[in-house]
C-alpha positions as a Python dict, from the first residue, in 0.01 Angstrom:
ca = {
    (1, 'M'): (0, 0, 0),
    (2, 'P'): (139, 339, -92),
    (3, 'R'): (245, 568, 186),
    (4, 'W'): (17, 846, 82),
    (5, 'L'): (-280, 614, 114),
    (6, 'V'): (-186, 521, 467),
    (7, 'V'): (-156, 893, 556),
    (8, 'L'): (-500, 955, 403),
    (9, 'W'): (-658, 677, 599),
    (10, 'V'): (-504, 799, 924),
    (11, 'A'): (-610, 1159, 855),
    (12, 'M'): (-968, 1043, 776),
    (13, 'G'): (-980, 830, 1093),
    (14, 'A'): (-870, 1135, 1303),
    (15, 'L'): (-1135, 1342, 1144),
    (16, 'V'): (-1396, 1089, 1227),
    (17, 'V'): (-1294, 1090, 1592),
    (18, 'L'): (-1201, 1462, 1644),
    (19, 'V'): (-1507, 1625, 1465),
    (20, 'P'): (-1766, 1468, 1706),
    (21, 'V'): (-1549, 1531, 2009),
    (22, 'G'): (-1498, 1897, 1899),
    (23, 'A'): (-1868, 1941, 1840),
    (24, 'I'): (-1944, 1799, 2193),
    (25, 'A'): (-1692, 2025, 2348),
    (26, 'A'): (-1830, 2335, 2165),
    (27, 'Y'): (-2185, 2243, 2278),
    (28, 'I'): (-2067, 2225, 2634),
    (29, 'Y'): (-1892, 2551, 2616),
    (30, 'V'): (-2182, 2732, 2452),
    (31, 'S'): (-2435, 2572, 2694),
    (32, 'G'): (-2233, 2708, 2993),
    (33, 'E'): (-2203, 3048, 2849),
    (34, 'V'): (-2584, 3065, 2773),
    (35, 'H'): (-2669, 2965, 3126),
    (36, 'A'): (-2399, 3158, 3306),
    (37, 'D'): (-2637, 3427, 3432),
    (38, 'M'): (-2935, 3201, 3487),
    (39, 'R'): (-3122, 3258, 3807),
    (40, 'F'): (-3397, 3073, 3985),
    (41, 'P'): (-3680, 3221, 4190),
    (42, 'S'): (-3584, 2991, 4485),
    (43, 'D'): (-3243, 3187, 4501),
    (44, 'D'): (-3446, 3490, 4612),
    (45, 'V'): (-3621, 3313, 4911),
    (46, 'T'): (-3477, 3270, 5261),
    (47, 'V'): (-3638, 3100, 5560),
    (48, 'A'): (-3608, 3375, 5814),
    (49, 'R'): (-3765, 3161, 6103),
    (50, 'C'): (-3910, 2822, 6135),
    (51, 'A'): (-4106, 2727, 6459),
    (52, 'L'): (-4425, 2592, 6596),
    (53, 'D'): (-4710, 2832, 6663),
    (54, 'P'): (-4759, 2816, 7037),
    (55, 'A'): (-5147, 2845, 7013),
    (56, 'T'): (-5219, 2579, 6745),
    (57, 'G'): (-4903, 2366, 6740),
    (58, 'R'): (-4885, 2399, 6369),
    (59, 'P'): (-4543, 2458, 6196),
    (60, 'V'): (-4484, 2812, 6063),
    (61, 'A'): (-4219, 2928, 5820),
    (62, 'E'): (-4141, 3298, 5805),
    (63, 'L'): (-4005, 3369, 5456),
    (64, 'S'): (-3804, 3668, 5333),
    (65, 'V'): (-3808, 3731, 4956),
    (66, 'T'): (-3562, 3971, 4799),
    (67, 'S'): (-3643, 4012, 4419),
    (68, 'G'): (-3363, 3944, 4190),
    (69, 'A'): (-3585, 3954, 3895),
    (70, 'A'): (-3568, 4212, 3617),
    (71, 'R'): (-3938, 4317, 3660),
    (72, 'E'): (-4195, 4361, 3938),
    (73, 'G'): (-4382, 4052, 4010),
    (74, 'T'): (-4537, 3787, 4241),
    (75, 'Y'): (-4348, 3502, 4416),
    (76, 'T'): (-4539, 3191, 4508),
    (77, 'V'): (-4332, 2968, 4743),
    (78, 'T'): (-4408, 2613, 4852),
    (79, 'V'): (-4250, 2510, 5193),
    (80, 'E'): (-4216, 2168, 5315),
    (81, 'F'): (-4216, 2097, 5690),
    (82, 'R'): (-3995, 1799, 5799),
    (83, 'D'): (-3940, 1622, 6126),
    (84, 'E'): (-3606, 1543, 6295),
    (85, 'R'): (-3558, 1241, 6061),
    (86, 'E'): (-3610, 1467, 5742),
    (87, 'K'): (-3947, 1306, 5672),
    (88, 'A'): (-4201, 1537, 5520),
    (89, 'V'): (-4490, 1593, 5758),
    (90, 'D'): (-4682, 1877, 5596),
    (91, 'R'): (-4667, 2130, 5316),
    (92, 'G'): (-4789, 2491, 5259),
    (93, 'T'): (-4787, 2778, 5011),
    (94, 'G'): (-4735, 3157, 5061),
    (95, 'T'): (-4714, 3451, 4812),
    (96, 'V'): (-4548, 3779, 4804),
    (97, 'G'): (-4725, 4000, 4544),
    (98, 'G'): (-4628, 4328, 4364),
    (99, 'L'): (-4262, 4301, 4472),
    (100, 'A'): (-4052, 4561, 4294),
    (101, 'V'): (-3703, 4498, 4154),
    (102, 'G'): (-3464, 4470, 4443),
    (103, 'A'): (-3732, 4500, 4706),
    (104, 'T'): (-3776, 4265, 5007),
    (105, 'G'): (-4108, 4121, 5112),
    (106, 'R'): (-4224, 3875, 5378),
    (107, 'T'): (-4473, 3615, 5416),
    (108, 'A'): (-4569, 3335, 5653),
    (109, 'V'): (-4650, 2980, 5555),
    (110, 'V'): (-4850, 2787, 5807),
    (111, 'G'): (-4887, 2403, 5809),
    (112, 'A'): (-5240, 2261, 5781),
    (113, 'R'): (-5229, 2045, 6101),
    (114, 'A'): (-5057, 2038, 6439),
    (115, 'Y'): (-4709, 1891, 6458),
    (116, 'G'): (-4629, 1691, 6749),
    (117, 'G'): (-4262, 1597, 6746),
    (118, 'G'): (-3999, 1854, 6841),
    (119, 'A'): (-3900, 2155, 6620),
    (120, 'P'): (-3987, 2131, 6263),
    (121, 'R'): (-3745, 2199, 5977),
    (122, 'C'): (-3880, 2433, 5701),
    (123, 'V'): (-3750, 2364, 5343),
    (124, 'V'): (-3816, 2578, 5039),
    (125, 'L'): (-3949, 2313, 4806),
    (126, 'D'): (-4031, 2529, 4509),
    (127, 'A'): (-4060, 2900, 4427),
    (128, 'E'): (-4222, 3045, 4110),
    (129, 'F'): (-4206, 3399, 3990),
    (130, 'E'): (-4471, 3564, 3772),
    (131, 'S'): (-4411, 3909, 3633),
    (132, 'T'): (-4675, 4162, 3678),
    (133, 'E'): (-4499, 4422, 3461),
    (134, 'P'): (-4497, 4412, 3081),
    (135, 'V'): (-4152, 4336, 2914),
    (136, 'A'): (-4150, 4669, 2731),
    (137, 'T'): (-4133, 4865, 3059),
    (138, 'A'): (-3874, 4647, 3234),
    (139, 'T'): (-3587, 4840, 3389),
    (140, 'R'): (-3311, 4599, 3322),
}
């Protein structure tokens, strides 16, 4: 077999391997760049206090929401109440409406039933943001 044919086969084989690897690397790079500034509404929510209501015995999560969104909107937050073994015992939802860009709002989420075992643990399970301001008037 002539030497030039061997070089051609090796070069073709390298292309068959390197082109898909390069495409995958480029996809990963671009994907990272596109999602670099991605934010989630749950990043804006903090559990300020988690305790039992002394009168009812129900778990209460006091939430603080500082808007990192580009527009005014409403946050809907789902909190899960867990026991000492991290088992979910209850769940509740709270909202903070009309929150301006950069503003902080508070809400309390109360469990549906009394909790009997020790101090509960409050975990933000989900947070959703719905803009109440049209895109054309957004400040950012």
